[in-house]
mmCIF file with all atom_site columns, C-alpha atoms in Angstrom:
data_model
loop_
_atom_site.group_PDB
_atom_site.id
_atom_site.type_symbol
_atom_site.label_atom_id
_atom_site.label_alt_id
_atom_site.label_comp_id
_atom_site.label_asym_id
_atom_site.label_entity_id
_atom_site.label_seq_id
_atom_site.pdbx_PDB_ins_code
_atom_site.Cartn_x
_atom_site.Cartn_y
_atom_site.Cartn_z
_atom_site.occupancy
_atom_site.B_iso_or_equiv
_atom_site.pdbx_formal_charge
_atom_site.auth_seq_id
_atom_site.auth_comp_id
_atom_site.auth_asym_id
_atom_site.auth_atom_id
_atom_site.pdbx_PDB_model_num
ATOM 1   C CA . UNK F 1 1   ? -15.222 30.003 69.761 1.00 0.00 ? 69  UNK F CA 1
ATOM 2   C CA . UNK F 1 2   ? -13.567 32.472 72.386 1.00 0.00 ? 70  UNK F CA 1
ATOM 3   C CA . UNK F 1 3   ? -12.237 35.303 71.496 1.00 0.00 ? 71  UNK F CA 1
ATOM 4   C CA . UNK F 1 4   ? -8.474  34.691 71.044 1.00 0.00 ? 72  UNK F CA 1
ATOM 5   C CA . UNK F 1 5   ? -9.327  32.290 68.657 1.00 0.00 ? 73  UNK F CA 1
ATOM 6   C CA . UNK F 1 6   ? -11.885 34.708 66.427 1.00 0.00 ? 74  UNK F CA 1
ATOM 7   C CA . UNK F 1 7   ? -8.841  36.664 66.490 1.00 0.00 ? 75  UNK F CA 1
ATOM 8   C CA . UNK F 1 8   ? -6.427  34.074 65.257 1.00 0.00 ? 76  UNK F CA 1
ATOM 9   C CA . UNK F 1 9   ? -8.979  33.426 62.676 1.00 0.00 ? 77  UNK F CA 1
ATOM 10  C CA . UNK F 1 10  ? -9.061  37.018 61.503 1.00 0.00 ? 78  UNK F CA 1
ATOM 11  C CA . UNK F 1 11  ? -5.452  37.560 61.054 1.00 0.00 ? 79  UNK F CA 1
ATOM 12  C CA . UNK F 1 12  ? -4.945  34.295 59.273 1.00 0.00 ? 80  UNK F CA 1
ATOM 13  C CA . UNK F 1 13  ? -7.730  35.001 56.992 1.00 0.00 ? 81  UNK F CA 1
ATOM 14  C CA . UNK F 1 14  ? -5.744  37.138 54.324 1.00 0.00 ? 82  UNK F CA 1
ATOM 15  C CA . UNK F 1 15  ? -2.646  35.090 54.868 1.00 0.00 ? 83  UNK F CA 1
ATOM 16  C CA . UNK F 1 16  ? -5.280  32.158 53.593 1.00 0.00 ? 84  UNK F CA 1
ATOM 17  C CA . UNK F 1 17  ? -6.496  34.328 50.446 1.00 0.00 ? 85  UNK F CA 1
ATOM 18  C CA . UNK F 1 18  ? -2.978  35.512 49.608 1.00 0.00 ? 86  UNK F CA 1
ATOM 19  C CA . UNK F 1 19  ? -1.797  31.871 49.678 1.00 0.00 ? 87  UNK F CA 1
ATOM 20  C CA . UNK F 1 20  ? -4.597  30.525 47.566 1.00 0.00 ? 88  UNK F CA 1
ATOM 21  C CA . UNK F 1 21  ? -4.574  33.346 45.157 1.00 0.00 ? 89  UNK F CA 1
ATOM 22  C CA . UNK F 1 22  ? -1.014  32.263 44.816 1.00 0.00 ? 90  UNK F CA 1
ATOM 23  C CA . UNK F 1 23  ? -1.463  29.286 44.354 1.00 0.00 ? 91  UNK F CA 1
ATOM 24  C CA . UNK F 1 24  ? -4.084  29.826 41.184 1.00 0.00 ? 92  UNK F CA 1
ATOM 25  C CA . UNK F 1 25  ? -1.143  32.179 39.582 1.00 0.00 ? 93  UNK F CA 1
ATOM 26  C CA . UNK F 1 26  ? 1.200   29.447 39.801 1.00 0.00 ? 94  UNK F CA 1
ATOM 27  C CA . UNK F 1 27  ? -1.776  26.974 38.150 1.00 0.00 ? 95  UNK F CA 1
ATOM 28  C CA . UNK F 1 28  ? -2.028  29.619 34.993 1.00 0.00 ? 96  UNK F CA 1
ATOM 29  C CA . UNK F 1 29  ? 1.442   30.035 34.354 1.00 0.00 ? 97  UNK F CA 1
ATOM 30  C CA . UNK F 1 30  ? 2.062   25.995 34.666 1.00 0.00 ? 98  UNK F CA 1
ATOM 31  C CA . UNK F 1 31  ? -1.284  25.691 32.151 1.00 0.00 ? 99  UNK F CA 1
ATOM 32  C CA . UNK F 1 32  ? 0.193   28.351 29.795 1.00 0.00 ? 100 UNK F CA 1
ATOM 33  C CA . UNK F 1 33  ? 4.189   27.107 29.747 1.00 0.00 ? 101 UNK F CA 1
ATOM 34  C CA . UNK F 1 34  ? 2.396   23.571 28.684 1.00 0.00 ? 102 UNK F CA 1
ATOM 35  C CA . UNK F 1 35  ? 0.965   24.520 25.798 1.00 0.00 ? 103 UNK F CA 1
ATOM 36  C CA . UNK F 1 36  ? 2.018   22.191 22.798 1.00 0.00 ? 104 UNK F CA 1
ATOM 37  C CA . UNK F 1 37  ? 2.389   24.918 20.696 1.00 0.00 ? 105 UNK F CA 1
ATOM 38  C CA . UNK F 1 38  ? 3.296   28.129 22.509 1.00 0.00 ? 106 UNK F CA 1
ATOM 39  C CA . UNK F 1 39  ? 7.010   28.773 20.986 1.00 0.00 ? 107 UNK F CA 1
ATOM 40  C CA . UNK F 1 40  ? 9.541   31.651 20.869 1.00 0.00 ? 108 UNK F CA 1
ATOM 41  C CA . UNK F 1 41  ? 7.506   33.499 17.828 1.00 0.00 ? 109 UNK F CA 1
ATOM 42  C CA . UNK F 1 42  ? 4.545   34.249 20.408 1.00 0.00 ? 110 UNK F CA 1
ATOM 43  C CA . UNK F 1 43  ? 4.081   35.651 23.849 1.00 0.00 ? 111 UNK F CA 1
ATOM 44  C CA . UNK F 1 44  ? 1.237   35.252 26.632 1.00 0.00 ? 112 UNK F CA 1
ATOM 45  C CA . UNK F 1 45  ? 0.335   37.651 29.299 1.00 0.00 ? 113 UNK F CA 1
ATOM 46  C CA . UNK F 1 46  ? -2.222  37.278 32.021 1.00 0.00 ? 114 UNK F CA 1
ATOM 47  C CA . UNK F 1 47  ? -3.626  39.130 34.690 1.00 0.00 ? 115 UNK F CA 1
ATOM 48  C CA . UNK F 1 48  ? -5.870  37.693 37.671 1.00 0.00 ? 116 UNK F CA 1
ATOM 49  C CA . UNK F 1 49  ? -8.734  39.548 39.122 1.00 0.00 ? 117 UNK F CA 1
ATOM 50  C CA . UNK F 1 50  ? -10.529 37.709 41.810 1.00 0.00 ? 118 UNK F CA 1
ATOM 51  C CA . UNK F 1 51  ? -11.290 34.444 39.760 1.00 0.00 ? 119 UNK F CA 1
ATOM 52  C CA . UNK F 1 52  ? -11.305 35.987 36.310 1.00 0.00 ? 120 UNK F CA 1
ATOM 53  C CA . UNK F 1 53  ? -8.211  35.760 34.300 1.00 0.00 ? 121 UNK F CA 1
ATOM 54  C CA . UNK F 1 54  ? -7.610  38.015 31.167 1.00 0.00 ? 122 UNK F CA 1
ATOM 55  C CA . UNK F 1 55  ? -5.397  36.648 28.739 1.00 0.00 ? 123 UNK F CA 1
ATOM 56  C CA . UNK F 1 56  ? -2.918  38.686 26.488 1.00 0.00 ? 124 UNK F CA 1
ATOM 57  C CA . UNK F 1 57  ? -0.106  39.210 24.245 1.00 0.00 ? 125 UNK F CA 1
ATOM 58  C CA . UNK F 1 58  ? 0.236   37.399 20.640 1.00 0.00 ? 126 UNK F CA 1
ATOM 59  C CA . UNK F 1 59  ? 0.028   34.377 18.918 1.00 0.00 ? 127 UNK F CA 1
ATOM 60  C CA . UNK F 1 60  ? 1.123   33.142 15.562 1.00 0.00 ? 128 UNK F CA 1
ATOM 61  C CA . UNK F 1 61  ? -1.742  31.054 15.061 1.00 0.00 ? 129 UNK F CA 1
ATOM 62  C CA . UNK F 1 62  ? -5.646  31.573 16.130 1.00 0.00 ? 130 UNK F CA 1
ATOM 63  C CA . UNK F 1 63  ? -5.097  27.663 17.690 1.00 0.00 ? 131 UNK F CA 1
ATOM 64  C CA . UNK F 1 64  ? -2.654  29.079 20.435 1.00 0.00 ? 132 UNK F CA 1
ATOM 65  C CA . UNK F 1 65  ? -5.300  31.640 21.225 1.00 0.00 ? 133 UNK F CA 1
ATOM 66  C CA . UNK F 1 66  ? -8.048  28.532 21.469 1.00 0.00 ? 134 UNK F CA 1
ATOM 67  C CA . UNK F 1 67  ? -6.144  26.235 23.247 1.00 0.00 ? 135 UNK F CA 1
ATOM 68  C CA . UNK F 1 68  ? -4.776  29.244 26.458 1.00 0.00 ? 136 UNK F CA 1
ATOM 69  C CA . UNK F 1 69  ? -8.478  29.717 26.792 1.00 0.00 ? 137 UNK F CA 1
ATOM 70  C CA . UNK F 1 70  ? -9.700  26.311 26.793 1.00 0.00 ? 138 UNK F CA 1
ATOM 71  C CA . UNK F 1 71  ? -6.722  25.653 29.360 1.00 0.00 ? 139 UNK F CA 1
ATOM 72  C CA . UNK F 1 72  ? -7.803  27.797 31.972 1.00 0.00 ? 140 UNK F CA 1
ATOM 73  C CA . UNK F 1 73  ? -11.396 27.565 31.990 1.00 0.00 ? 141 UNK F CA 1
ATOM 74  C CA . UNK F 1 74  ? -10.568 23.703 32.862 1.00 0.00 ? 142 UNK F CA 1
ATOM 75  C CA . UNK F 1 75  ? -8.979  24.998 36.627 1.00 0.00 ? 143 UNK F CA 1
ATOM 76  C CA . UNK F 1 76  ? -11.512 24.442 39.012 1.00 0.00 ? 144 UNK F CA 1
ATOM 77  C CA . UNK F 1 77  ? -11.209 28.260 40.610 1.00 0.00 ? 145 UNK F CA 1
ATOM 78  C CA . UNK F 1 78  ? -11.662 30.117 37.670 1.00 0.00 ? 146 UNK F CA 1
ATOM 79  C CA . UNK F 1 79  ? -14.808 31.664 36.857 1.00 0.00 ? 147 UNK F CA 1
ATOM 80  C CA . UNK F 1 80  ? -14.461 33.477 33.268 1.00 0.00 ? 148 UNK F CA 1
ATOM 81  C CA . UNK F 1 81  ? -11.757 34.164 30.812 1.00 0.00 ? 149 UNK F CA 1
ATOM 82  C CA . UNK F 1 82  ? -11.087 37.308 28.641 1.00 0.00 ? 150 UNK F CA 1
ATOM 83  C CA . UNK F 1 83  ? -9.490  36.099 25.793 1.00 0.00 ? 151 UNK F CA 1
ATOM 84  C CA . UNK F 1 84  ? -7.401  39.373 24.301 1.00 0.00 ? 152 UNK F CA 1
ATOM 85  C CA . UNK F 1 85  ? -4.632  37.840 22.956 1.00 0.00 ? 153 UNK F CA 1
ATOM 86  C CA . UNK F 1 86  ? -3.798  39.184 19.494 1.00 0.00 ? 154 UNK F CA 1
ATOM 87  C CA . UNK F 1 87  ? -3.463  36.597 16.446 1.00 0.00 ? 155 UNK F CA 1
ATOM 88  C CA . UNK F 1 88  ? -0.663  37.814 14.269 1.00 0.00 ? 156 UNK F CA 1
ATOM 89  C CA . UNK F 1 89  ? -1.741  38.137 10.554 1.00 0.00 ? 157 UNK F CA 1
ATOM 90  C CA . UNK F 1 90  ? -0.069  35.479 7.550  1.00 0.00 ? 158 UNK F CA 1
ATOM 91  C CA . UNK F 1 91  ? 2.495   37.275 5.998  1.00 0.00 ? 159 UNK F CA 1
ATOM 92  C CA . UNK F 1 92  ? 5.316   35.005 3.939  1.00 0.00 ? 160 UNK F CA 1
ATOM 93  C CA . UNK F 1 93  ? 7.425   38.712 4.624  1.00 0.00 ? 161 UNK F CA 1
ATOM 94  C CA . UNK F 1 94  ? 7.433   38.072 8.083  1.00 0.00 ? 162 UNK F CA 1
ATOM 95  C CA . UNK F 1 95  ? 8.105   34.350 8.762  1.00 0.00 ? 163 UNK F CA 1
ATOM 96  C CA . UNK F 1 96  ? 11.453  35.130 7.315  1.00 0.00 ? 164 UNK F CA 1
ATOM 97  C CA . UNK F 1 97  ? 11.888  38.583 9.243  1.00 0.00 ? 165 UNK F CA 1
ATOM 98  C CA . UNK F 1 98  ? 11.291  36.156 12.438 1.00 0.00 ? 166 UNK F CA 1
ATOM 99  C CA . UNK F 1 99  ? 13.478  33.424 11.651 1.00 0.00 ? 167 UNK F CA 1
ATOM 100 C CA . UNK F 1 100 ? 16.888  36.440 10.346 1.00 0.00 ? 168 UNK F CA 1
ATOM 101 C CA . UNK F 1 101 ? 16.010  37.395 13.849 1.00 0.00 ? 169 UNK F CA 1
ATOM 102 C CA . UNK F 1 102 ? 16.000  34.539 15.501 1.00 0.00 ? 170 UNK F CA 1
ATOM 103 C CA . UNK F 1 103 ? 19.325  33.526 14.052 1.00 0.00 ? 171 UNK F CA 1
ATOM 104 C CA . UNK F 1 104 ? 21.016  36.693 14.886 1.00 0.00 ? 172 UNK F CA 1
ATOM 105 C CA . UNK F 1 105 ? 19.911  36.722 18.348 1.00 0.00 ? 173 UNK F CA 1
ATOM 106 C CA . UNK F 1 106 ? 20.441  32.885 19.120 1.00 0.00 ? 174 UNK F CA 1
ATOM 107 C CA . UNK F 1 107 ? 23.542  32.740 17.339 1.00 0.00 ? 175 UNK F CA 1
ATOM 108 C CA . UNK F 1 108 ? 24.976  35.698 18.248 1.00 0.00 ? 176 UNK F CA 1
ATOM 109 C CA . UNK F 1 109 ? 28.504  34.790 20.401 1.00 0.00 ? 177 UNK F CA 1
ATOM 110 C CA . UNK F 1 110 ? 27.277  36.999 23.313 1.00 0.00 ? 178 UNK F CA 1
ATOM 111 C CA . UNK F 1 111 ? 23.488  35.735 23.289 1.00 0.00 ? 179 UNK F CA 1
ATOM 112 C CA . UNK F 1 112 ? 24.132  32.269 22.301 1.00 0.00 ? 180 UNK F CA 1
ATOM 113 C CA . UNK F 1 113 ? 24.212  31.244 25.626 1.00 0.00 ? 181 UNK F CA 1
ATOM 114 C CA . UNK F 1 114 ? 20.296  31.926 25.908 1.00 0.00 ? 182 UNK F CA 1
ATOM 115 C CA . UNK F 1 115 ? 19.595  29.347 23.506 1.00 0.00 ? 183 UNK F CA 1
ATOM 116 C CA . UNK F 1 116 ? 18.174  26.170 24.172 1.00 0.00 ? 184 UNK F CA 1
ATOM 117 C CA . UNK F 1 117 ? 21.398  24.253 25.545 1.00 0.00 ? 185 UNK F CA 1
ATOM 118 C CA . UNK F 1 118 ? 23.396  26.776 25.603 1.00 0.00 ? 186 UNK F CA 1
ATOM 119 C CA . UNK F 1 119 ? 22.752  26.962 29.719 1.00 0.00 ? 187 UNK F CA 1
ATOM 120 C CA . UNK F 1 120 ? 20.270  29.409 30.925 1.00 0.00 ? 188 UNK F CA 1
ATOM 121 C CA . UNK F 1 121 ? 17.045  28.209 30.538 1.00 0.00 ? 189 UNK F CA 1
ATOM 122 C CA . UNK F 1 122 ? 13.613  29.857 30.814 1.00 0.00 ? 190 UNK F CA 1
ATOM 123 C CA . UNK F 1 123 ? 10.674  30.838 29.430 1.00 0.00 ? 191 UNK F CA 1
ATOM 124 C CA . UNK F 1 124 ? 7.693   33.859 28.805 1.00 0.00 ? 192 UNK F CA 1
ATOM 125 C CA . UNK F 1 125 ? 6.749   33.741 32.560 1.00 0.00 ? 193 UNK F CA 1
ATOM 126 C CA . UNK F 1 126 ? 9.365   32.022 34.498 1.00 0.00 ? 194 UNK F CA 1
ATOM 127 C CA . UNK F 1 127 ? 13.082  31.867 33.250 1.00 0.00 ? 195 UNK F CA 1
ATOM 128 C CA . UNK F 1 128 ? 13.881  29.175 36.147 1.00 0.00 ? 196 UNK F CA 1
ATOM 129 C CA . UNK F 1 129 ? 11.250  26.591 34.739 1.00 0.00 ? 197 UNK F CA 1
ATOM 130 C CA . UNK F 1 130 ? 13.834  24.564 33.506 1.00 0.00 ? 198 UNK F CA 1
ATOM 131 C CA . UNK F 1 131 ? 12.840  24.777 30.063 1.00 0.00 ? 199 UNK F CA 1
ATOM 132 C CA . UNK F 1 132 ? 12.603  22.476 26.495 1.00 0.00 ? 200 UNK F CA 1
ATOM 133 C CA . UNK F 1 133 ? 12.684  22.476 23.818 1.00 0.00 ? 201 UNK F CA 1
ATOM 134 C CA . UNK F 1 134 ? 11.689  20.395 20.463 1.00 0.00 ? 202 UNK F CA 1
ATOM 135 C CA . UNK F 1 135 ? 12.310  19.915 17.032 1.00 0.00 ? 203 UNK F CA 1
ATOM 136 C CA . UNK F 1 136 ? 16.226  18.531 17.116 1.00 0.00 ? 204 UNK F CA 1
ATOM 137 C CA . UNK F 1 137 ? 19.132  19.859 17.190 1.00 0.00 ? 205 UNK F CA 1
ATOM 138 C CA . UNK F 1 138 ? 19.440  23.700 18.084 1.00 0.00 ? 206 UNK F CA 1
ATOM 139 C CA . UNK F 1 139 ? 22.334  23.770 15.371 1.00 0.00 ? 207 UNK F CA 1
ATOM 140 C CA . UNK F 1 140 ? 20.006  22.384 12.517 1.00 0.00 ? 208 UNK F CA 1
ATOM 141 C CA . UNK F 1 141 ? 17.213  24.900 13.016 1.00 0.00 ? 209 UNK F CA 1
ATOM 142 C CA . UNK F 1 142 ? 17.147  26.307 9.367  1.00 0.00 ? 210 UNK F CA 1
ATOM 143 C CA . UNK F 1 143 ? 13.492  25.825 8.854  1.00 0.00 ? 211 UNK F CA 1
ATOM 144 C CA . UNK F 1 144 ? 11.959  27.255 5.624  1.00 0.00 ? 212 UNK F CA 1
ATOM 145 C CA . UNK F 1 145 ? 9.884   30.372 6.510  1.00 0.00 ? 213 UNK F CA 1
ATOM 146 C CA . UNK F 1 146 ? 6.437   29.791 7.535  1.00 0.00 ? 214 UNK F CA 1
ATOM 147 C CA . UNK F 1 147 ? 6.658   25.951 8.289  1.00 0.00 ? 215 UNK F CA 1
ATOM 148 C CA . UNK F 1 148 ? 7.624   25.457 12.119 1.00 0.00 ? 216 UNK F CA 1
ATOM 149 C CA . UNK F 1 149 ? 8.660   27.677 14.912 1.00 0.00 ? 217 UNK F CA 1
ATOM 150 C CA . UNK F 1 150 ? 11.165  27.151 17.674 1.00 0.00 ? 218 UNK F CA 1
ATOM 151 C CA . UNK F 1 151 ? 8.801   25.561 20.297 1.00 0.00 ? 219 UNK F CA 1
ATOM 152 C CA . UNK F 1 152 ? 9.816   25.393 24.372 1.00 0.00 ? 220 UNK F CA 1
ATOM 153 C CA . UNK F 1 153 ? 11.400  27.626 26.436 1.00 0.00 ? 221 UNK F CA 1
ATOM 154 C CA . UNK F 1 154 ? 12.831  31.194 25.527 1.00 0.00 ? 222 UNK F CA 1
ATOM 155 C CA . UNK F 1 155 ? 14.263  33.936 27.100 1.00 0.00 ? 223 UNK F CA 1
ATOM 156 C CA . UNK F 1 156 ? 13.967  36.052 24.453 1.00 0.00 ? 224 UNK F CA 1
ATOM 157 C CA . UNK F 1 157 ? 10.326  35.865 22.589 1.00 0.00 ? 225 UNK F CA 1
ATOM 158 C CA . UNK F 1 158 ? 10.661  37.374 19.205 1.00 0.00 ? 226 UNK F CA 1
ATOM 159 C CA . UNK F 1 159 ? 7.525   38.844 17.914 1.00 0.00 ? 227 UNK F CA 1
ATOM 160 C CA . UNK F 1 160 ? 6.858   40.194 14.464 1.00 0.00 ? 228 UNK F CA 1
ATOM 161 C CA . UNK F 1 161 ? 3.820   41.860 13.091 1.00 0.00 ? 229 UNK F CA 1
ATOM 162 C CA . UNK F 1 162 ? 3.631   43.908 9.747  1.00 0.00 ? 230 UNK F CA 1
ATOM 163 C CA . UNK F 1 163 ? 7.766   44.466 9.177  1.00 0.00 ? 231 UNK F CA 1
ATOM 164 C CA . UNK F 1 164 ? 7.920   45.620 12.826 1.00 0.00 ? 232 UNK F CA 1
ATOM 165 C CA . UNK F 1 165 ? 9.756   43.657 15.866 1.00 0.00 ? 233 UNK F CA 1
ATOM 166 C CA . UNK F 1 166 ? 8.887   43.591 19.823 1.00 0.00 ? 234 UNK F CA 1
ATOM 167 C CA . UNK F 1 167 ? 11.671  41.591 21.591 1.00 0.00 ? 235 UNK F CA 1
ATOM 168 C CA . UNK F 1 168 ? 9.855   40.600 25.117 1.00 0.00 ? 236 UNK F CA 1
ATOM 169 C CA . UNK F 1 169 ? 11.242  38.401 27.689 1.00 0.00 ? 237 UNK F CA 1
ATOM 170 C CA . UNK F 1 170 ? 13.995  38.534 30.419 1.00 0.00 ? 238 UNK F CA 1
ATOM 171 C CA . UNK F 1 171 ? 17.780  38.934 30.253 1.00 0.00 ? 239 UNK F CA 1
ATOM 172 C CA . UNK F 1 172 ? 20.732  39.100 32.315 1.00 0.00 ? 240 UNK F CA 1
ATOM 173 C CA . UNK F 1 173 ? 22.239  42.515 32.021 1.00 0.00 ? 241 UNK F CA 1
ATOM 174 C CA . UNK F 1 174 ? 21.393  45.513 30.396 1.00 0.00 ? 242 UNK F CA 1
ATOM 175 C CA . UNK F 1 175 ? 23.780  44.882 27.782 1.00 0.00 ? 243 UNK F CA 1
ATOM 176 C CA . UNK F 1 176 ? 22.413  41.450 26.583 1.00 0.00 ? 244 UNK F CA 1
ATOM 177 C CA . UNK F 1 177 ? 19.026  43.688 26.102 1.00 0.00 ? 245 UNK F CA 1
ATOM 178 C CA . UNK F 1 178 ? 21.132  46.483 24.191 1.00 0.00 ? 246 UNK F CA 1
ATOM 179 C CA . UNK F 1 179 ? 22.835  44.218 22.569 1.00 0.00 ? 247 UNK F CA 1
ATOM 180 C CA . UNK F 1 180 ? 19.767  42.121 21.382 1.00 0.00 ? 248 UNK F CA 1
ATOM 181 C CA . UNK F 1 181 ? 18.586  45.235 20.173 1.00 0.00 ? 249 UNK F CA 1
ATOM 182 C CA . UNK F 1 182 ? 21.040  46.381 17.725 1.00 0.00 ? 250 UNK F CA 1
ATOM 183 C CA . UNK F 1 183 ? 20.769  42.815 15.945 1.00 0.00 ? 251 UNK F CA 1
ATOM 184 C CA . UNK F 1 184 ? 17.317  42.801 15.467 1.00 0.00 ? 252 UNK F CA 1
ATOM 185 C CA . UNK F 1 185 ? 17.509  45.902 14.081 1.00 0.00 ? 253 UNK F CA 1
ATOM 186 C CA . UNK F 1 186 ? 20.255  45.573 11.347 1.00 0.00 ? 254 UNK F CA 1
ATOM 187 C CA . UNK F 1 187 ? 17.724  42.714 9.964  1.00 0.00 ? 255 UNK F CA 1
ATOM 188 C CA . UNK F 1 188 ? 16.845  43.294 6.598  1.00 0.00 ? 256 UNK F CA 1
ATOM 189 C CA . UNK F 1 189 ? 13.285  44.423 6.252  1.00 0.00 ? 257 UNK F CA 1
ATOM 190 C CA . UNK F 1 190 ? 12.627  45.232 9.882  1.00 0.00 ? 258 UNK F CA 1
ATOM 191 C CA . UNK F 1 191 ? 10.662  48.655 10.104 1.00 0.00 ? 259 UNK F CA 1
ATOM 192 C CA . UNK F 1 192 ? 11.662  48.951 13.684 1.00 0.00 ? 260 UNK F CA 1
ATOM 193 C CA . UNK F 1 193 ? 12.035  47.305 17.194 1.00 0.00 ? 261 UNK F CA 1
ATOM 194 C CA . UNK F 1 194 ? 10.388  48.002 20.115 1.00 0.00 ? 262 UNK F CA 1
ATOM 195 C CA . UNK F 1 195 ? 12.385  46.200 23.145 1.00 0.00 ? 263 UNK F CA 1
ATOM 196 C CA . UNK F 1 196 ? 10.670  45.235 26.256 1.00 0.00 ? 264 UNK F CA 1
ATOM 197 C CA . UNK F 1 197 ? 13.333  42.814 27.087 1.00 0.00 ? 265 UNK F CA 1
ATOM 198 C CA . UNK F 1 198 ? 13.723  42.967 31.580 1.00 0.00 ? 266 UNK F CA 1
ATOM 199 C CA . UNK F 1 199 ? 16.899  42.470 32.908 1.00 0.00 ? 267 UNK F CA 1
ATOM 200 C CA . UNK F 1 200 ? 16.606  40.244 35.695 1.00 0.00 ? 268 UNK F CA 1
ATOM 201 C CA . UNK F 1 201 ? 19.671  40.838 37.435 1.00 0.00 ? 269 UNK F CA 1
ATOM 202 C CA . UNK F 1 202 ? 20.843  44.649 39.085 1.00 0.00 ? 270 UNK F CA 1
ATOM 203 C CA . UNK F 1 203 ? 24.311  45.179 37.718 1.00 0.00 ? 271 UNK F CA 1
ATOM 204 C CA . UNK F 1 204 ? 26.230  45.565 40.629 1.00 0.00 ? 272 UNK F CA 1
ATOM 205 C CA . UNK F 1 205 ? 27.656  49.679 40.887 1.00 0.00 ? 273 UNK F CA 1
ATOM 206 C CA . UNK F 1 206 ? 31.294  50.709 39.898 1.00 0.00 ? 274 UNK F CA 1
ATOM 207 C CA . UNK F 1 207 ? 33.398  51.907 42.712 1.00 0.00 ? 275 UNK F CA 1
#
């Protein structure tokens, strides 16, 4: 090999790695978004070291915590998962603190737009995915408290542990996030809310 071409083969090398490491993220977060059961009640992180994944965030059920870990270690690339993802404890007090929420949120006439049909789709990773969503009707969703959760694609992930609320996901504007946060907290029985909701678009500056 001459020498131009151990040079072309040196530059290209961590153009390669950054494509392929790439490449695995996009794997994980098309793994995770397919999950039968991953809904608008929990919320999965990751982070990718090398060819070790560590998983995080929350789950309603220990299943969804199972299932994210047995997904990944079937890709081919990855070597060992950290499962870290925290199972949210059974509490009757807040299935129905999640589903006030969800209501006020999704039907709110600023927000409702976020909701499944209501035209901007997306999900805990990627709010261009497309998303889904299951269980009929949006409309109809009046499910008794700890029976079903909204499953598919969310915006806005609404998690509840212990009385207290962590809205997570990405918005619009900075408004939609303030605004998001005022309902949650006038539900009765929240302790308080913690919002982590990104806005994904700059607001453009006032002349």
């Amino acid at each position: 090999m001459t020498r131009r071409c151990l040079l072309l083969a040196g530059a290209a090398a961590p153009l390669l790695a950054q494509k392929t490491e790439s490449e695995l993220i996009q794997k994980i977060r098309k793994e995770l978004l397919m999950l039968p059961y991953y809904g608008c009640f929990d919320y999965l992180t990751f982070k990718l070291e090398d060819t070790k994944v560590t998983l995080g965030g929350y789950a309603m059920r220990p299943t969804l915590k199972d299932d994210a870990e047995r997904s990944l270690k079937s890709i081919e690339r990855i070597s060992k998962v950290e499962n870290e993802i925290e199972v949210l404890p059974l509490s009757p007090n807040d299935d129905q603190i999640r589903w006030a929420v969800f209501g006020t949120i999704y039907r709110d006439p600023a927000l409702s737009r976020y909701a499944p049909g209501g035209g901007l789709y997306g999900g805990p990773i990627s709010r261009r995915r497309g998303g889904a969503f299951f269980g009929g009707p949006f409309e109809s969703w009046n499910m008794p408290a700890g029976t079903l959760e909204p499953l598919g694609s969310f915006p806005i992930h609404i998690i509840v542990k212990e009385g207290n609320v962590i809205l997570v996901g990405i918005v619009d504007n900075k408004s939609d996030s303030d605004r998001a946060n005022i309902l949650a907290n006038g539900v009765s029985g929240v302790f308080g809310v913690k919002n982590l909701l990104a806005v994904e678009k700059a607001e453009p500056r006032r002349k």
